[in-house]
Amino acid sequence: MRAAAFTGFGSPEHVTIESFDDPEPGPEEAVLEVEACSINHHDLWILNGDFRVDEEDLPYVAGMDVAGTVSAVGDDVEGVKVGERVLLCPNQTCGSCRFCREGPESYCERFSLYHGGLAEYATVRADRLIPLSDAVEPADAAALPVSYMTAFRMLDEAEVGPGDLIFVPGATGGVGVATVQLADILGARTIGTSTSREKLDRLEAFGADHVVESGNPDTIRDAVLEVGRVDATINHLGGPFSEVGLNVLRRGGRMVICGQTAGPTSTLTLGDLFLNQKRVIGSTMGTQRDLERLVDLVENGRLEPVVHERYPLAETDRAFADMADRETVGKLVVEPGR
């Protein structure tokens, strides 16, 4: 089979098409013919050499968000059939710690993520597969797992409900767009930021109620406060935006953080935090049940995942270059069958 593999680190020129043996499923595994696999900043971090992959791991096949058709199943597989259209939940959990037993599974003490979807075939755990109806396009399904599942869980952690006002810094990235769409479904209002007027115009079409064209934390703080103090901040940027996200919360508000794209540290004013009884919550991914709910929203026509562009496998390097340029809005999806 062919796969888009990382053969070096540092830039998209190290994403090349390589040949590998066709996979065979082991016990409790299934092999998927991959129809669509979206890419994420997590994949880009690996390509840049910033995430737990070493030279001896090369060539390395990334890709977590996989949709396709089951082509083979191994021993001891139940409930999954050859020919079935499915979406992979990329969560990998130990199954034995207290959080796997009691939930939520995303708290698993050995939580990790699947990699290997940027290929014509992928071997996966069969119990992580979610059936897809004919109403769901593979590219739309592949847009869901990392970005939309993360946003779904963050909104749940922040207890967002109808009428709430939500601040989303960096709202034109994958998690940001998903947050705006899902908050709209929940009946909440959103304030989204970007440095691009063109991106903000698209964000308003996806349901954003207020937009701020700036990347300056102080300017953003003032603009958000002009709209009003917010019930929750959904923060995938980290860095200086965490201080802003805390500052603009109302008394008793919640900030949920899932990333550090803008930096790994921030300064928080502790008096503001405890005197106003605000909460800061860490969040990673979501649960397989969260992803099943998202699939239901797509099947019922309530959610249309935003796919910016689709690429053939041979142009996976271009997909990573586009992600690195930060000019896109929504998900970038590789379709190996093209």
mmCIF file of C-alpha atoms in Angstrom:
data_model
loop_
_atom_site.group_PDB
_atom_site.id
_atom_site.type_symbol
_atom_site.label_atom_id
_atom_site.label_comp_id
_atom_site.label_asym_id
_atom_site.label_seq_id
_atom_site.Cartn_x
_atom_site.Cartn_y
_atom_site.Cartn_z
ATOM 1 C CA MET A 1 0.000 0.000 0.000
ATOM 2 C CA ARG A 2 0.965 3.656 -0.303
ATOM 3 C CA ALA A 3 1.234 6.018 2.646
ATOM 4 C CA ALA A 4 2.221 9.643 3.166
ATOM 5 C CA ALA A 5 5.121 9.222 5.581
ATOM 6 C CA PHE A 6 7.374 11.618 7.452
ATOM 7 C CA THR A 7 10.920 10.834 6.324
ATOM 8 C CA GLY A 8 12.502 13.720 8.207
ATOM 9 C CA PHE A 9 11.600 16.652 10.448
ATOM 10 C CA GLY A 10 11.209 20.349 9.967
ATOM 11 C CA SER A 11 9.078 21.065 6.887
ATOM 12 C CA PRO A 12 6.458 19.602 4.512
ATOM 13 C CA GLU A 13 9.191 18.611 2.057
ATOM 14 C CA HIS A 14 9.780 15.651 4.390
ATOM 15 C CA VAL A 15 6.290 14.270 3.679
ATOM 16 C CA THR A 16 6.782 11.696 0.925
ATOM 17 C CA ILE A 17 4.787 8.836 -0.568
ATOM 18 C CA GLU A 18 6.266 5.515 0.545
ATOM 19 C CA SER A 19 5.325 1.879 -0.063
ATOM 20 C CA PHE A 20 4.510 -0.446 2.840
ATOM 21 C CA ASP A 21 3.248 -4.010 3.119
ATOM 22 C CA ASP A 22 -0.523 -4.349 3.070
ATOM 23 C CA PRO A 23 -1.660 -4.696 6.696
ATOM 24 C CA GLU A 24 -3.277 -7.765 8.226
ATOM 25 C CA PRO A 25 -5.561 -7.472 11.272
ATOM 26 C CA GLY A 26 -4.523 -9.022 14.560
ATOM 27 C CA PRO A 27 -6.928 -10.189 17.269
ATOM 28 C CA GLU A 28 -9.577 -7.576 18.069
ATOM 29 C CA GLU A 29 -8.378 -5.435 15.148
ATOM 30 C CA ALA A 30 -9.853 -4.320 11.834
ATOM 31 C CA VAL A 31 -8.250 -3.036 8.639
ATOM 32 C CA LEU A 32 -9.854 -0.009 7.022
ATOM 33 C CA GLU A 33 -9.644 1.093 3.435
ATOM 34 C CA VAL A 34 -9.109 4.760 4.203
ATOM 35 C CA GLU A 35 -11.437 7.102 2.348
ATOM 36 C CA ALA A 36 -10.599 10.264 4.260
ATOM 37 C CA CYS A 37 -8.164 11.381 6.955
ATOM 38 C CA SER A 38 -8.009 14.964 8.197
ATOM 39 C CA ILE A 39 -4.796 16.461 9.546
ATOM 40 C CA ASN A 40 -4.327 18.380 12.773
ATOM 41 C CA HIS A 41 -1.756 20.620 14.421
ATOM 42 C CA HIS A 42 -0.814 17.550 16.448
ATOM 43 C CA ASP A 43 0.383 15.957 13.179
ATOM 44 C CA LEU A 44 2.213 19.152 12.267
ATOM 45 C CA TRP A 45 3.984 19.140 15.644
ATOM 46 C CA ILE A 46 5.209 15.619 14.903
ATOM 47 C CA LEU A 47 6.448 16.716 11.473
ATOM 48 C CA ASN A 48 8.249 19.661 13.078
ATOM 49 C CA GLY A 49 9.996 17.309 15.506
ATOM 50 C CA ASP A 50 8.143 18.664 18.545
ATOM 51 C CA PHE A 51 6.263 15.585 19.708
ATOM 52 C CA ARG A 52 7.601 12.215 20.891
ATOM 53 C CA VAL A 53 8.775 10.830 17.538
ATOM 54 C CA ASP A 54 12.502 10.232 17.032
ATOM 55 C CA GLU A 55 14.745 9.603 14.036
ATOM 56 C CA GLU A 56 14.587 5.842 14.633
ATOM 57 C CA ASP A 57 10.792 5.983 14.204
ATOM 58 C CA LEU A 58 11.095 7.216 10.610
ATOM 59 C CA PRO A 59 9.460 6.777 8.166
ATOM 60 C CA TYR A 60 6.475 7.654 10.325
ATOM 61 C CA VAL A 61 2.824 7.675 9.248
ATOM 62 C CA ALA A 62 0.678 10.171 11.143
ATOM 63 C CA GLY A 63 -3.067 10.802 10.840
ATOM 64 C CA MET A 64 -5.646 10.345 13.604
ATOM 65 C CA ASP A 65 -9.001 11.242 12.041
ATOM 66 C CA VAL A 66 -9.832 8.244 9.865
ATOM 67 C CA ALA A 67 -13.029 7.393 7.989
ATOM 68 C CA GLY A 68 -13.338 4.466 5.611
ATOM 69 C CA THR A 69 -14.679 1.011 4.883
ATOM 70 C CA VAL A 70 -13.814 -2.152 6.803
ATOM 71 C CA SER A 71 -11.806 -4.445 4.497
ATOM 72 C CA ALA A 72 -10.828 -7.167 6.987
ATOM 73 C CA VAL A 73 -11.375 -8.132 10.615
ATOM 74 C CA GLY A 74 -9.259 -10.221 12.970
ATOM 75 C CA ASP A 75 -10.169 -12.867 15.500
ATOM 76 C CA ASP A 76 -12.438 -11.995 18.426
ATOM 77 C CA VAL A 77 -14.026 -9.043 16.622
ATOM 78 C CA GLU A 78 -17.734 -8.566 17.247
ATOM 79 C CA GLY A 79 -20.125 -5.956 15.921
ATOM 80 C CA VAL A 80 -17.926 -4.889 12.987
ATOM 81 C CA LYS A 81 -18.386 -6.350 9.508
ATOM 82 C CA VAL A 82 -16.409 -6.253 6.286
ATOM 83 C CA GLY A 83 -17.910 -3.635 3.973
ATOM 84 C CA GLU A 84 -19.204 -1.439 6.802
ATOM 85 C CA ARG A 85 -18.604 2.327 6.579
ATOM 86 C CA VAL A 86 -17.043 3.565 9.810
ATOM 87 C CA LEU A 87 -15.291 6.394 11.628
ATOM 88 C CA LEU A 88 -12.394 5.748 14.002
ATOM 89 C CA CYS A 89 -12.361 7.212 17.490
ATOM 90 C CA PRO A 90 -8.604 7.810 17.884
ATOM 91 C CA ASN A 91 -8.584 7.487 21.681
ATOM 92 C CA GLN A 92 -6.226 4.834 22.993
ATOM 93 C CA THR A 93 -6.799 3.925 26.633
ATOM 94 C CA CYS A 94 -5.547 1.264 29.024
ATOM 95 C CA GLY A 95 -8.990 -0.082 29.928
ATOM 96 C CA SER A 96 -8.006 -0.812 33.527
ATOM 97 C CA CYS A 97 -7.377 2.450 35.420
ATOM 98 C CA ARG A 98 -10.096 4.048 37.549
ATOM 99 C CA PHE A 99 -11.002 6.508 34.788
ATOM 100 C CA CYS A 100 -11.437 3.765 32.188
ATOM 101 C CA ARG A 101 -13.645 1.928 34.672
ATOM 102 C CA GLU A 102 -15.621 4.901 35.967
ATOM 103 C CA GLY A 103 -15.191 7.531 33.213
ATOM 104 C CA PRO A 104 -14.605 9.768 31.518
ATOM 105 C CA GLU A 105 -12.188 7.696 29.458
ATOM 106 C CA SER A 106 -10.318 10.798 28.288
ATOM 107 C CA TYR A 107 -8.895 11.011 31.838
ATOM 108 C CA CYS A 108 -7.161 7.626 31.348
ATOM 109 C CA GLU A 109 -3.806 7.549 33.142
ATOM 110 C CA ARG A 110 -2.138 6.212 29.973
ATOM 111 C CA PHE A 111 -4.223 8.116 27.430
ATOM 112 C CA SER A 112 -2.728 8.343 23.942
ATOM 113 C CA LEU A 113 -3.882 8.768 20.350
ATOM 114 C CA TYR A 114 -3.918 6.574 17.262
ATOM 115 C CA HIS A 115 -1.584 7.421 14.374
ATOM 116 C CA GLY A 116 -1.414 5.868 10.911
ATOM 117 C CA GLY A 117 -4.381 7.164 8.930
ATOM 118 C CA LEU A 118 -2.493 8.942 6.125
ATOM 119 C CA ALA A 119 -2.387 5.756 4.085
ATOM 120 C CA GLU A 120 -4.491 3.654 1.754
ATOM 121 C CA TYR A 121 -5.144 1.160 4.581
ATOM 122 C CA ALA A 122 -5.039 1.455 8.365
ATOM 123 C CA THR A 123 -5.074 -1.171 11.103
ATOM 124 C CA VAL A 124 -7.192 -0.087 14.072
ATOM 125 C CA ARG A 125 -8.863 -1.393 17.209
ATOM 126 C CA ALA A 126 -12.253 -2.697 16.130
ATOM 127 C CA ASP A 127 -13.974 -1.520 19.319
ATOM 128 C CA ARG A 128 -13.049 2.067 18.431
ATOM 129 C CA LEU A 129 -15.122 2.086 15.239
ATOM 130 C CA ILE A 130 -18.376 4.037 14.923
ATOM 131 C CA PRO A 131 -20.829 3.090 12.138
ATOM 132 C CA LEU A 132 -21.621 5.720 9.516
ATOM 133 C CA SER A 133 -24.843 5.970 7.559
ATOM 134 C CA ASP A 134 -24.910 6.870 3.877
ATOM 135 C CA ALA A 135 -25.964 10.376 4.951
ATOM 136 C CA VAL A 136 -22.428 11.156 6.159
ATOM 137 C CA GLU A 137 -19.669 11.881 3.654
ATOM 138 C CA PRO A 138 -16.253 10.397 4.568
ATOM 139 C CA ALA A 139 -14.565 13.828 4.509
ATOM 140 C CA ASP A 140 -17.195 15.253 6.874
ATOM 141 C CA ALA A 141 -16.793 12.305 9.223
ATOM 142 C CA ALA A 142 -13.000 12.620 9.179
ATOM 143 C CA ALA A 143 -13.322 16.268 10.221
ATOM 144 C CA LEU A 144 -14.948 15.318 13.530
ATOM 145 C CA PRO A 145 -12.668 13.390 15.895
ATOM 146 C CA VAL A 146 -9.910 15.711 17.091
ATOM 147 C CA SER A 147 -11.321 19.215 16.557
ATOM 148 C CA TYR A 148 -15.033 18.689 17.067
ATOM 149 C CA MET A 149 -14.725 16.090 19.829
ATOM 150 C CA THR A 150 -12.313 18.369 21.695
ATOM 151 C CA ALA A 151 -14.659 21.354 21.348
ATOM 152 C CA PHE A 152 -17.694 19.269 22.351
ATOM 153 C CA ARG A 153 -15.984 18.112 25.553
ATOM 154 C CA MET A 154 -14.732 21.628 26.386
ATOM 155 C CA LEU A 155 -18.215 23.091 26.061
ATOM 156 C CA ASP A 156 -19.506 20.340 28.333
ATOM 157 C CA GLU A 157 -16.748 20.978 30.897
ATOM 158 C CA ALA A 158 -17.623 24.688 30.795
ATOM 159 C CA GLU A 159 -21.312 23.871 31.383
ATOM 160 C CA VAL A 160 -22.348 25.993 28.397
ATOM 161 C CA GLY A 161 -26.075 26.356 27.861
ATOM 162 C CA PRO A 162 -28.641 28.501 26.038
ATOM 163 C CA GLY A 163 -28.043 32.232 26.287
ATOM 164 C CA ASP A 164 -24.455 31.955 27.535
ATOM 165 C CA LEU A 165 -21.796 34.234 26.080
ATOM 166 C CA ILE A 166 -18.616 32.379 25.043
ATOM 167 C CA PHE A 167 -15.186 33.835 24.234
ATOM 168 C CA VAL A 168 -13.177 31.881 21.621
ATOM 169 C CA PRO A 169 -9.678 33.265 20.994
ATOM 170 C CA GLY A 170 -8.231 32.082 17.700
ATOM 171 C CA ALA A 171 -11.669 31.081 16.533
ATOM 172 C CA THR A 172 -10.788 30.307 12.911
ATOM 173 C CA GLY A 173 -8.700 27.204 13.694
ATOM 174 C CA GLY A 174 -10.148 23.708 13.792
ATOM 175 C CA VAL A 175 -11.193 23.726 17.461
ATOM 176 C CA GLY A 176 -12.305 27.353 17.215
ATOM 177 C CA VAL A 177 -14.616 26.807 14.249
ATOM 178 C CA ALA A 178 -16.033 23.680 15.886
ATOM 179 C CA THR A 179 -16.667 25.609 19.105
ATOM 180 C CA VAL A 180 -18.566 28.355 17.287
ATOM 181 C CA GLN A 181 -20.748 25.841 15.434
ATOM 182 C CA LEU A 182 -21.480 23.694 18.476
ATOM 183 C CA ALA A 183 -22.146 26.691 20.724
ATOM 184 C CA ASP A 184 -24.679 27.892 18.148
ATOM 185 C CA ILE A 185 -26.412 24.499 18.306
ATOM 186 C CA LEU A 186 -26.517 24.817 22.112
ATOM 187 C CA GLY A 187 -28.125 28.254 21.833
ATOM 188 C CA ALA A 188 -25.071 30.110 23.165
ATOM 189 C CA ARG A 189 -23.562 33.297 21.737
ATOM 190 C CA THR A 190 -19.907 33.557 20.740
ATOM 191 C CA ILE A 191 -17.146 36.154 20.448
ATOM 192 C CA GLY A 192 -14.414 34.951 18.088
ATOM 193 C CA THR A 193 -11.040 36.476 17.220
ATOM 194 C CA SER A 194 -8.648 36.324 14.289
ATOM 195 C CA THR A 195 -6.056 38.546 12.655
ATOM 196 C CA SER A 196 -7.765 38.032 9.269
ATOM 197 C CA ARG A 197 -10.884 39.947 8.244
ATOM 198 C CA GLU A 198 -11.562 37.378 5.510
ATOM 199 C CA LYS A 199 -11.485 34.538 8.031
ATOM 200 C CA LEU A 200 -13.795 36.431 10.374
ATOM 201 C CA ASP A 201 -16.312 36.926 7.573
ATOM 202 C CA ARG A 202 -16.416 33.161 7.146
ATOM 203 C CA LEU A 203 -16.665 32.665 10.901
ATOM 204 C CA GLU A 204 -19.761 34.861 11.052
ATOM 205 C CA ALA A 205 -21.316 32.643 8.369
ATOM 206 C CA PHE A 206 -20.679 29.655 10.664
ATOM 207 C CA GLY A 207 -22.621 31.303 13.499
ATOM 208 C CA ALA A 208 -20.290 33.675 15.372
ATOM 209 C CA ASP A 209 -22.270 36.517 16.966
ATOM 210 C CA HIS A 210 -19.371 38.930 17.520
ATOM 211 C CA VAL A 211 -15.899 39.016 15.964
ATOM 212 C CA VAL A 212 -12.679 40.830 16.847
ATOM 213 C CA GLU A 213 -9.991 41.431 14.236
ATOM 214 C CA SER A 214 -6.824 41.457 16.301
ATOM 215 C CA GLY A 215 -4.038 39.305 17.662
ATOM 216 C CA ASN A 216 -3.119 41.748 20.432
ATOM 217 C CA PRO A 217 -4.238 40.445 23.841
ATOM 218 C CA ASP A 218 -4.924 43.923 25.281
ATOM 219 C CA THR A 219 -6.978 44.977 22.249
ATOM 220 C CA ILE A 220 -8.899 41.719 22.391
ATOM 221 C CA ARG A 221 -9.616 42.150 26.124
ATOM 222 C CA ASP A 222 -11.071 45.610 25.585
ATOM 223 C CA ALA A 223 -13.169 44.496 22.616
ATOM 224 C CA VAL A 224 -14.612 41.509 24.470
ATOM 225 C CA LEU A 225 -15.487 43.609 27.522
ATOM 226 C CA GLU A 226 -17.333 46.052 25.256
ATOM 227 C CA VAL A 227 -19.652 43.164 24.367
ATOM 228 C CA GLY A 228 -19.871 42.020 27.987
ATOM 229 C CA ARG A 229 -18.293 39.684 30.490
ATOM 230 C CA VAL A 230 -18.461 36.108 29.298
ATOM 231 C CA ASP A 231 -19.759 32.947 30.910
ATOM 232 C CA ALA A 232 -16.952 30.789 29.504
ATOM 233 C CA THR A 233 -13.679 30.996 27.598
ATOM 234 C CA ILE A 234 -12.871 28.091 25.272
ATOM 235 C CA ASN A 235 -9.105 28.391 24.899
ATOM 236 C CA HIS A 236 -7.003 26.276 22.538
ATOM 237 C CA LEU A 237 -4.230 28.877 22.199
ATOM 238 C CA GLY A 238 -2.801 29.133 25.710
ATOM 239 C CA GLY A 239 0.059 31.593 26.193
ATOM 240 C CA PRO A 240 -1.015 35.207 26.820
ATOM 241 C CA PHE A 241 -4.583 34.436 25.758
ATOM 242 C CA SER A 242 -5.085 32.494 28.977
ATOM 243 C CA GLU A 243 -4.670 35.661 31.055
ATOM 244 C CA VAL A 244 -7.126 37.471 28.778
ATOM 245 C CA GLY A 245 -9.517 34.522 28.904
ATOM 246 C CA LEU A 246 -9.562 34.671 32.692
ATOM 247 C CA ASN A 247 -9.855 38.473 32.865
ATOM 248 C CA VAL A 248 -12.996 38.668 30.708
ATOM 249 C CA LEU A 249 -14.935 36.025 32.647
ATOM 250 C CA ARG A 250 -17.923 37.061 34.717
ATOM 251 C CA ARG A 251 -17.997 36.210 38.404
ATOM 252 C CA GLY A 252 -18.164 32.400 38.613
ATOM 253 C CA GLY A 253 -17.167 31.990 34.959
ATOM 254 C CA ARG A 254 -15.189 29.053 33.549
ATOM 255 C CA MET A 255 -12.147 28.898 31.278
ATOM 256 C CA VAL A 256 -11.348 25.552 29.636
ATOM 257 C CA ILE A 257 -7.866 25.095 28.118
ATOM 258 C CA CYS A 258 -6.910 22.350 25.661
ATOM 259 C CA GLY A 259 -3.723 23.611 24.020
ATOM 260 C CA GLN A 260 -0.673 25.832 23.983
ATOM 261 C CA THR A 261 -0.253 26.877 20.361
ATOM 262 C CA ALA A 262 0.501 30.453 21.456
ATOM 263 C CA GLY A 263 2.818 29.385 24.272
ATOM 264 C CA PRO A 264 3.115 26.925 27.176
ATOM 265 C CA THR A 265 2.895 29.450 30.030
ATOM 266 C CA SER A 266 0.736 32.360 31.135
ATOM 267 C CA THR A 267 0.463 34.763 34.055
ATOM 268 C CA LEU A 268 -2.807 34.568 35.981
ATOM 269 C CA THR A 269 -3.975 37.104 38.550
ATOM 270 C CA LEU A 270 -4.781 34.928 41.553
ATOM 271 C CA GLY A 271 -6.904 37.525 43.294
ATOM 272 C CA ASP A 272 -9.164 37.741 40.255
ATOM 273 C CA LEU A 273 -9.345 33.943 40.176
ATOM 274 C CA PHE A 274 -10.354 33.274 43.771
ATOM 275 C CA LEU A 275 -12.136 36.473 44.763
ATOM 276 C CA ASN A 276 -14.430 36.211 41.750
ATOM 277 C CA GLN A 277 -14.692 32.423 42.115
ATOM 278 C CA LYS A 278 -13.652 31.726 38.544
ATOM 279 C CA ARG A 279 -12.573 28.276 37.396
ATOM 280 C CA VAL A 280 -9.733 27.135 35.112
ATOM 281 C CA ILE A 281 -10.205 23.622 33.690
ATOM 282 C CA GLY A 282 -7.851 21.490 31.622
ATOM 283 C CA SER A 283 -9.338 19.316 28.899
ATOM 284 C CA THR A 284 -7.945 16.784 26.428
ATOM 285 C CA MET A 285 -9.974 15.325 23.544
ATOM 286 C CA GLY A 286 -13.286 13.722 24.591
ATOM 287 C CA THR A 287 -14.949 10.340 24.847
ATOM 288 C CA GLN A 288 -16.091 7.877 22.207
ATOM 289 C CA ARG A 289 -19.673 8.620 23.273
ATOM 290 C CA ASP A 290 -19.017 12.316 22.568
ATOM 291 C CA LEU A 291 -17.936 11.392 19.044
ATOM 292 C CA GLU A 292 -21.020 9.230 18.558
ATOM 293 C CA ARG A 293 -23.179 12.223 19.493
ATOM 294 C CA LEU A 294 -21.364 14.361 16.933
ATOM 295 C CA VAL A 295 -21.961 11.747 14.230
ATOM 296 C CA ASP A 296 -25.657 11.844 15.171
ATOM 297 C CA LEU A 297 -25.700 15.640 14.735
ATOM 298 C CA VAL A 298 -24.236 15.289 11.235
ATOM 299 C CA GLU A 299 -26.595 12.465 10.285
ATOM 300 C CA ASN A 300 -29.579 14.551 11.446
ATOM 301 C CA GLY A 301 -28.477 17.586 9.458
ATOM 302 C CA ARG A 302 -27.850 19.763 12.526
ATOM 303 C CA LEU A 303 -24.074 20.025 12.040
ATOM 304 C CA GLU A 304 -22.091 20.473 8.841
ATOM 305 C CA PRO A 305 -18.361 20.111 9.561
ATOM 306 C CA VAL A 306 -16.264 22.775 7.874
ATOM 307 C CA VAL A 307 -13.852 21.260 5.354
ATOM 308 C CA HIS A 308 -11.563 23.862 3.794
ATOM 309 C CA GLU A 309 -9.962 21.626 1.152
ATOM 310 C CA ARG A 310 -9.536 17.993 0.120
ATOM 311 C CA TYR A 311 -6.224 16.598 -1.156
ATOM 312 C CA PRO A 312 -5.183 13.392 -2.906
ATOM 313 C CA LEU A 313 -2.652 11.299 -1.001
ATOM 314 C CA ALA A 314 0.116 12.439 -3.358
ATOM 315 C CA GLU A 315 -0.443 16.047 -2.229
ATOM 316 C CA THR A 316 -0.318 15.447 1.520
ATOM 317 C CA ASP A 317 2.817 17.597 1.636
ATOM 318 C CA ARG A 318 0.778 20.498 0.254
ATOM 319 C CA ALA A 319 -1.866 19.953 2.932
ATOM 320 C CA PHE A 320 0.788 20.327 5.636
ATOM 321 C CA ALA A 321 2.223 23.394 3.906
ATOM 322 C CA ASP A 322 -1.245 24.966 3.855
ATOM 323 C CA MET A 323 -1.722 24.206 7.549
ATOM 324 C CA ALA A 324 1.668 25.694 8.390
ATOM 325 C CA ASP A 325 0.790 28.884 6.451
ATOM 326 C CA ARG A 326 -2.303 29.381 8.689
ATOM 327 C CA GLU A 327 -4.365 30.730 5.789
ATOM 328 C CA THR A 328 -7.135 28.144 6.007
ATOM 329 C CA VAL A 329 -10.452 28.015 7.868
ATOM 330 C CA GLY A 330 -11.732 24.585 8.792
ATOM 331 C CA LYS A 331 -10.332 21.106 8.265
ATOM 332 C CA LEU A 332 -7.829 19.876 5.676
ATOM 333 C CA VAL A 333 -8.721 16.366 4.527
ATOM 334 C CA VAL A 334 -6.572 13.848 2.644
ATOM 335 C CA GLU A 335 -8.453 11.339 0.476
ATOM 336 C CA PRO A 336 -6.114 8.389 -0.319
ATOM 337 C CA GLY A 337 -8.420 6.974 -2.972
ATOM 338 C CA ARG A 338 -7.999 10.010 -5.242
#
